[in-house]
Structure formats: C-alpha cells, structure tokens
Amino acid sequence: MKSYEKLLSVNKKWAGDKLNTDPEFFKKLVNVQTPEFLWIGCSDSRVPPNEITQTQPGEIFIHRNIANLVVNTDVNLLSVLDYAVNHLKVKHVIVCGHYGCGGVKASMSQNDFKLVLNMWLRNIKDVYRLHKTELDNIADEEQRSNRLVELNVQEQVMNLAKTSIIQRAWKNNNYPYLHGWVYDLHDGIIKPVSEIKAGDHIDRLYEFDDL
Ligand code: CO
C-alpha cells in the first residue's frame, strides 16, 4: 500500500469508529460550526492543534503558517480572523508557537532561503531587532532561539490587537480574549506567555479612535 493510500484507509476506519461510538456524530457537525477558539499555529507537523489539546472536530477554527505569524498584509490570515471573530464569534484567539521552531531558527541565520521564504522570515527578523539587546545577551544559541520563539508569539498577539477587526470586536462585544502560548516538543506541555483582552491598552499609535 502506498503511503497516501494508507491515509485513505485509516480515514475509512476512523469514520466507522466514530459512527460506532456515536451514530449522530457527523449529522451533528454537518449543519453547524460553533467553535469557541481560533488557533493560529505553526505549520510544523509535530504540533497538531486538535491532538495536543484533545479537542474534537467542530471545537477549534484553525489557521497555520510557518512560525505562526500575524502579518497585517496577509489576506489569508486576515480573512480567517475576520470570519472567526465576526461570523463564528469565537471567544478566544490563541497564537501558539513552539520551542525549536525551524522558521524562527532560520530567521536567526544569515542564509539566503530565496525570495519567498526570505520575505516571510523577514517578519521574524524584525521581532529579533525589537528585542535585540535581550536576545544578544543570551549566549546559548538554543536558549536564544527559544526566547525568540516566546517573544515572537507575544509580538504576534500584539499584531492581532493592532487590527481593526479585533479592536472593533472589543468595542462592540468585549471579546475575543487573545492568548499567546508556546508548546514544548520535549514534554508536550503548553506554556502561556501573554494575554491581551478587551479594555487592555496597546501602544497608543495603534489604537483606533473612530471605530
Ligand atoms: Co515552527
């Protein structure tokens, strides 16, 4: 059996098992999607959101990209955010990074990863520059990249708070709650590293007065 064929056959077994446990399982999900969470995570195959949080289909709306970035010109991410906040009315938005992130490590190198990856990694280099004094003082390279993982998550949560999508939702509905988390590949534990909620203030320059 080819590797992709195994995926299809395991899928059939999974669907059968689900029906055996709950004959209404798929029926319940077909017409309604009411997730409480939007998850913005790294595309890394070792950090599967549903598995590490033991959540079921229907519980988390998911967007993933390299190094879990919130880029304010990324139409894909902003569409997901807009839909999750304004239509699904999620109560929490979680940015989840992970220690040992290849994207974060790559951003710390001087390597040319060619055009499109260079463009993406530039966003993480900018985070490094914002925290250069702290990061340059960490001698151990692994520790330095792990600290950048945490700072990057904090910065991406801040990037969410800078959007009019989030600020308008805060003004009208008092949610969503924004969370920054970091997953540890060594023990499977998620560490919260930042939170921003309605009523909290960010740099005045980014706050809209006339929403
Ligand atoms: Co990663």
mmCIF file of C-alpha atoms and ligand atoms in Angstrom:
data_model
loop_
_atom_site.group_PDB
_atom_site.id
_atom_site.type_symbol
_atom_site.label_atom_id
_atom_site.label_comp_id
_atom_site.label_asym_id
_atom_site.label_seq_id
_atom_site.Cartn_x
_atom_site.Cartn_y
_atom_site.Cartn_z
ATOM 1 C CA MET A 1 0.000 0.000 0.000
ATOM 2 C CA LYS A 2 1.308 3.462 -0.903
ATOM 3 C CA SER A 3 1.717 5.981 1.926
ATOM 4 C CA TYR A 4 -1.158 8.163 0.766
ATOM 5 C CA GLU A 5 -3.405 5.134 0.331
ATOM 6 C CA LYS A 6 -2.832 4.323 3.988
ATOM 7 C CA LEU A 7 -4.229 7.771 4.883
ATOM 8 C CA LEU A 8 -7.423 6.978 2.983
ATOM 9 C CA SER A 9 -7.877 3.555 4.513
ATOM 10 C CA VAL A 10 -7.208 4.838 8.044
ATOM 11 C CA ASN A 11 -9.738 7.579 7.355
ATOM 12 C CA LYS A 12 -12.411 4.975 6.491
ATOM 13 C CA LYS A 13 -11.718 3.119 9.710
ATOM 14 C CA TRP A 14 -11.839 6.354 11.725
ATOM 15 C CA ALA A 15 -15.200 7.339 10.220
ATOM 16 C CA GLY A 16 -16.558 3.883 11.018
ATOM 17 C CA ASP A 17 -15.280 4.012 14.601
ATOM 18 C CA LYS A 18 -16.841 7.444 15.112
ATOM 19 C CA LEU A 19 -20.215 6.163 13.907
ATOM 20 C CA ASN A 20 -19.969 3.148 16.185
ATOM 21 C CA THR A 21 -19.413 5.349 19.223
ATOM 22 C CA ASP A 22 -21.957 7.988 18.230
ATOM 23 C CA PRO A 23 -24.295 7.326 15.269
ATOM 24 C CA GLU A 24 -25.158 11.070 15.191
ATOM 25 C CA PHE A 25 -21.511 12.270 15.182
ATOM 26 C CA PHE A 26 -21.376 13.523 11.591
ATOM 27 C CA LYS A 27 -25.019 14.579 11.430
ATOM 28 C CA LYS A 28 -24.455 16.956 14.332
ATOM 29 C CA LEU A 29 -21.478 18.606 12.608
ATOM 30 C CA VAL A 30 -22.854 18.932 9.088
ATOM 31 C CA ASN A 31 -25.040 21.990 9.550
ATOM 32 C CA VAL A 32 -23.447 23.869 12.363
ATOM 33 C CA GLN A 33 -19.976 25.085 13.241
ATOM 34 C CA THR A 34 -19.670 26.903 16.568
ATOM 35 C CA PRO A 35 -16.047 26.742 17.664
ATOM 36 C CA GLU A 36 -15.103 28.776 20.726
ATOM 37 C CA PHE A 37 -11.476 29.092 19.673
ATOM 38 C CA LEU A 38 -9.428 30.375 16.758
ATOM 39 C CA TRP A 39 -5.989 28.776 16.714
ATOM 40 C CA ILE A 40 -3.108 30.439 14.859
ATOM 41 C CA GLY A 41 -0.265 27.953 14.950
ATOM 42 C CA CYS A 42 2.918 26.862 13.226
ATOM 43 C CA SER A 43 2.580 24.538 10.223
ATOM 44 C CA ASP A 44 5.113 22.207 11.904
ATOM 45 C CA SER A 45 3.786 18.632 11.671
ATOM 46 C CA ARG A 46 4.777 17.953 15.282
ATOM 47 C CA VAL A 47 2.299 20.476 16.679
ATOM 48 C CA PRO A 48 -1.199 19.237 15.726
ATOM 49 C CA PRO A 49 -3.702 21.549 17.474
ATOM 50 C CA ASN A 50 -6.568 19.089 17.969
ATOM 51 C CA GLU A 51 -4.316 16.341 19.244
ATOM 52 C CA ILE A 52 -2.327 18.363 21.791
ATOM 53 C CA THR A 53 -5.499 19.966 23.186
ATOM 54 C CA GLN A 54 -7.629 16.807 22.865
ATOM 55 C CA THR A 55 -10.337 18.724 21.036
ATOM 56 C CA GLN A 56 -12.870 17.291 18.600
ATOM 57 C CA PRO A 57 -13.892 18.350 15.092
ATOM 58 C CA GLY A 58 -16.005 21.494 15.459
ATOM 59 C CA GLU A 59 -14.194 22.863 18.503
ATOM 60 C CA ILE A 60 -11.291 24.850 17.039
ATOM 61 C CA PHE A 61 -11.106 27.015 13.906
ATOM 62 C CA ILE A 62 -7.530 26.713 12.648
ATOM 63 C CA HIS A 63 -5.027 28.762 10.676
ATOM 64 C CA ARG A 64 -1.416 27.637 10.381
ATOM 65 C CA ASN A 65 1.660 29.094 8.735
ATOM 66 C CA ILE A 66 5.427 28.973 9.188
ATOM 67 C CA ALA A 67 6.267 30.312 12.669
ATOM 68 C CA ASN A 68 2.654 31.321 13.467
ATOM 69 C CA LEU A 69 2.901 34.857 12.142
ATOM 70 C CA VAL A 70 0.204 37.533 12.122
ATOM 71 C CA VAL A 71 1.194 39.710 9.168
ATOM 72 C CA ASN A 72 -1.030 42.713 8.594
ATOM 73 C CA THR A 73 -0.951 42.358 4.794
ATOM 74 C CA ASP A 74 -1.724 38.625 4.833
ATOM 75 C CA VAL A 75 -5.168 38.405 3.245
ATOM 76 C CA ASN A 76 -5.386 34.713 4.090
ATOM 77 C CA LEU A 77 -4.856 35.179 7.824
ATOM 78 C CA LEU A 78 -6.989 38.328 7.993
ATOM 79 C CA SER A 79 -9.874 36.572 6.236
ATOM 80 C CA VAL A 80 -9.688 33.724 8.721
ATOM 81 C CA LEU A 81 -9.561 36.225 11.593
ATOM 82 C CA ASP A 82 -12.468 38.273 10.246
ATOM 83 C CA TYR A 83 -14.623 35.201 9.686
ATOM 84 C CA ALA A 84 -13.755 33.675 13.067
ATOM 85 C CA VAL A 85 -14.404 36.888 15.001
ATOM 86 C CA ASN A 86 -17.366 38.381 13.137
ATOM 87 C CA HIS A 87 -19.231 35.307 11.905
ATOM 88 C CA LEU A 88 -18.256 32.417 14.155
ATOM 89 C CA LYS A 89 -17.921 34.810 17.098
ATOM 90 C CA VAL A 90 -15.056 32.922 18.718
ATOM 91 C CA LYS A 91 -14.384 33.882 22.327
ATOM 92 C CA HIS A 92 -10.644 33.210 22.272
ATOM 93 C CA VAL A 93 -7.866 33.651 19.742
ATOM 94 C CA ILE A 94 -4.757 31.626 20.511
ATOM 95 C CA VAL A 95 -1.369 32.168 18.881
ATOM 96 C CA CYS A 96 0.607 29.015 19.589
ATOM 97 C CA GLY A 97 4.310 28.786 18.781
ATOM 98 C CA HIS A 98 6.698 26.036 19.772
ATOM 99 C CA TYR A 99 10.244 25.747 21.066
ATOM 100 C CA GLY A 100 12.699 24.524 18.457
ATOM 101 C CA CYS A 101 10.721 26.239 15.663
ATOM 102 C CA GLY A 102 12.599 25.840 12.369
ATOM 103 C CA GLY A 103 11.200 29.084 10.991
ATOM 104 C CA VAL A 104 12.401 31.052 13.999
ATOM 105 C CA LYS A 105 15.853 29.411 13.823
ATOM 106 C CA ALA A 106 16.096 30.133 10.106
ATOM 107 C CA SER A 107 15.310 33.798 10.735
ATOM 108 C CA MET A 108 18.323 33.986 13.076
ATOM 109 C CA SER A 109 20.710 32.802 10.377
ATOM 110 C CA GLN A 110 22.302 34.813 7.591
ATOM 111 C CA ASN A 111 21.329 32.226 4.978
ATOM 112 C CA ASP A 112 19.594 33.130 1.740
ATOM 113 C CA PHE A 113 16.453 30.956 1.631
ATOM 114 C CA LYS A 114 15.477 32.501 -1.718
ATOM 115 C CA LEU A 115 12.825 35.050 -2.401
ATOM 116 C CA VAL A 116 9.583 33.903 -0.932
ATOM 117 C CA LEU A 117 10.976 32.407 2.280
ATOM 118 C CA ASN A 118 13.250 35.408 2.746
ATOM 119 C CA MET A 119 10.135 37.589 2.591
ATOM 120 C CA TRP A 120 8.349 35.548 5.234
ATOM 121 C CA LEU A 121 11.336 35.223 7.572
ATOM 122 C CA ARG A 122 11.924 38.973 7.444
ATOM 123 C CA ASN A 123 8.925 39.355 9.753
ATOM 124 C CA ILE A 124 10.699 37.302 12.432
ATOM 125 C CA LYS A 125 13.990 39.145 11.927
ATOM 126 C CA ASP A 126 12.062 42.338 12.703
ATOM 127 C CA VAL A 127 10.924 40.797 16.008
ATOM 128 C CA TYR A 128 14.546 39.944 16.811
ATOM 129 C CA ARG A 129 15.594 43.524 16.134
ATOM 130 C CA LEU A 130 12.917 44.851 18.514
ATOM 131 C CA HIS A 131 14.368 42.685 21.300
ATOM 132 C CA LYS A 132 17.990 42.692 20.170
ATOM 133 C CA THR A 133 19.517 43.789 23.485
ATOM 134 C CA GLU A 134 17.871 40.990 25.453
ATOM 135 C CA LEU A 135 18.474 38.318 22.813
ATOM 136 C CA ASP A 136 22.107 39.199 22.093
ATOM 137 C CA ASN A 137 22.825 38.711 25.810
ATOM 138 C CA ILE A 138 21.797 35.042 25.705
ATOM 139 C CA ALA A 139 24.987 33.118 24.898
ATOM 140 C CA ASP A 140 23.462 29.689 24.287
ATOM 141 C CA GLU A 141 22.035 29.516 20.773
ATOM 142 C CA GLU A 142 19.227 27.085 21.634
ATOM 143 C CA GLN A 143 18.138 29.244 24.564
ATOM 144 C CA ARG A 144 18.325 32.353 22.423
ATOM 145 C CA SER A 145 16.117 30.866 19.719
ATOM 146 C CA ASN A 146 13.649 29.601 22.336
ATOM 147 C CA ARG A 147 13.411 33.062 23.849
ATOM 148 C CA LEU A 148 12.807 34.460 20.363
ATOM 149 C CA VAL A 149 10.002 31.882 19.995
ATOM 150 C CA GLU A 150 8.348 33.371 23.114
ATOM 151 C CA LEU A 151 8.915 36.974 22.027
ATOM 152 C CA ASN A 152 7.652 36.172 18.547
ATOM 153 C CA VAL A 153 4.412 34.773 19.983
ATOM 154 C CA GLN A 154 3.985 37.891 22.151
ATOM 155 C CA GLU A 155 4.587 40.107 19.142
ATOM 156 C CA GLN A 156 2.044 38.203 17.020
ATOM 157 C CA VAL A 157 -0.567 38.550 19.783
ATOM 158 C CA MET A 158 0.204 42.272 19.742
ATOM 159 C CA ASN A 159 -0.225 42.251 15.957
ATOM 160 C CA LEU A 160 -3.729 40.820 16.449
ATOM 161 C CA ALA A 161 -4.535 43.600 18.923
ATOM 162 C CA LYS A 162 -3.406 46.184 16.362
ATOM 163 C CA THR A 163 -6.062 45.108 13.834
ATOM 164 C CA SER A 164 -9.337 46.980 13.499
ATOM 165 C CA ILE A 165 -11.032 43.557 13.355
ATOM 166 C CA ILE A 166 -10.057 42.858 16.972
ATOM 167 C CA GLN A 167 -10.454 46.424 18.230
ATOM 168 C CA ARG A 168 -13.966 46.700 16.763
ATOM 169 C CA ALA A 169 -14.967 43.359 18.310
ATOM 170 C CA TRP A 170 -13.615 44.525 21.679
ATOM 171 C CA LYS A 171 -15.621 47.731 21.435
ATOM 172 C CA ASN A 172 -18.873 46.025 20.419
ATOM 173 C CA ASN A 173 -18.721 42.695 22.220
ATOM 174 C CA ASN A 174 -15.875 42.765 24.751
ATOM 175 C CA TYR A 175 -14.226 39.727 23.169
ATOM 176 C CA PRO A 176 -12.226 37.845 21.914
ATOM 177 C CA TYR A 177 -9.637 37.191 24.554
ATOM 178 C CA LEU A 178 -6.153 36.958 22.972
ATOM 179 C CA HIS A 179 -3.667 34.348 24.204
ATOM 180 C CA GLY A 180 -0.008 33.667 23.402
ATOM 181 C CA TRP A 181 1.135 30.115 24.052
ATOM 182 C CA VAL A 182 4.319 28.120 23.442
ATOM 183 C CA TYR A 183 4.301 24.340 23.040
ATOM 184 C CA ASP A 184 7.291 22.306 24.184
ATOM 185 C CA LEU A 185 8.163 19.421 21.855
ATOM 186 C CA HIS A 186 10.134 17.725 24.666
ATOM 187 C CA ASP A 187 7.269 17.173 27.097
ATOM 188 C CA GLY A 188 4.104 18.130 25.183
ATOM 189 C CA ILE A 189 3.271 20.919 27.634
ATOM 190 C CA ILE A 190 1.882 24.299 26.525
ATOM 191 C CA LYS A 191 3.172 27.366 28.383
ATOM 192 C CA PRO A 192 1.106 30.587 28.320
ATOM 193 C CA VAL A 193 3.355 33.600 27.667
ATOM 194 C CA SER A 194 0.982 36.514 27.045
ATOM 195 C CA GLU A 195 -2.643 37.662 27.208
ATOM 196 C CA ILE A 196 -4.496 40.717 25.937
ATOM 197 C CA LYS A 197 -8.210 41.303 26.466
ATOM 198 C CA ALA A 198 -10.804 43.983 25.747
ATOM 199 C CA GLY A 199 -10.022 47.071 27.814
ATOM 200 C CA ASP A 200 -6.263 46.492 27.792
ATOM 201 C CA HIS A 201 -4.211 49.141 26.069
ATOM 202 C CA ILE A 202 -1.539 48.739 23.430
ATOM 203 C CA ASP A 203 0.779 51.403 22.029
ATOM 204 C CA ARG A 204 -1.465 54.460 21.517
ATOM 205 C CA LEU A 205 -0.277 54.780 17.936
ATOM 206 C CA TYR A 206 -2.131 51.580 17.027
ATOM 207 C CA GLU A 207 -5.415 52.345 18.784
ATOM 208 C CA PHE A 208 -8.294 53.430 16.545
ATOM 209 C CA ASP A 209 -10.428 56.248 17.985
ATOM 210 C CA ASP A 210 -13.224 56.242 15.462
ATOM 211 C CA LEU A 211 -14.270 52.619 15.043
HETATM 212 CO CO CO B 1 7.591 26.080 13.818
#
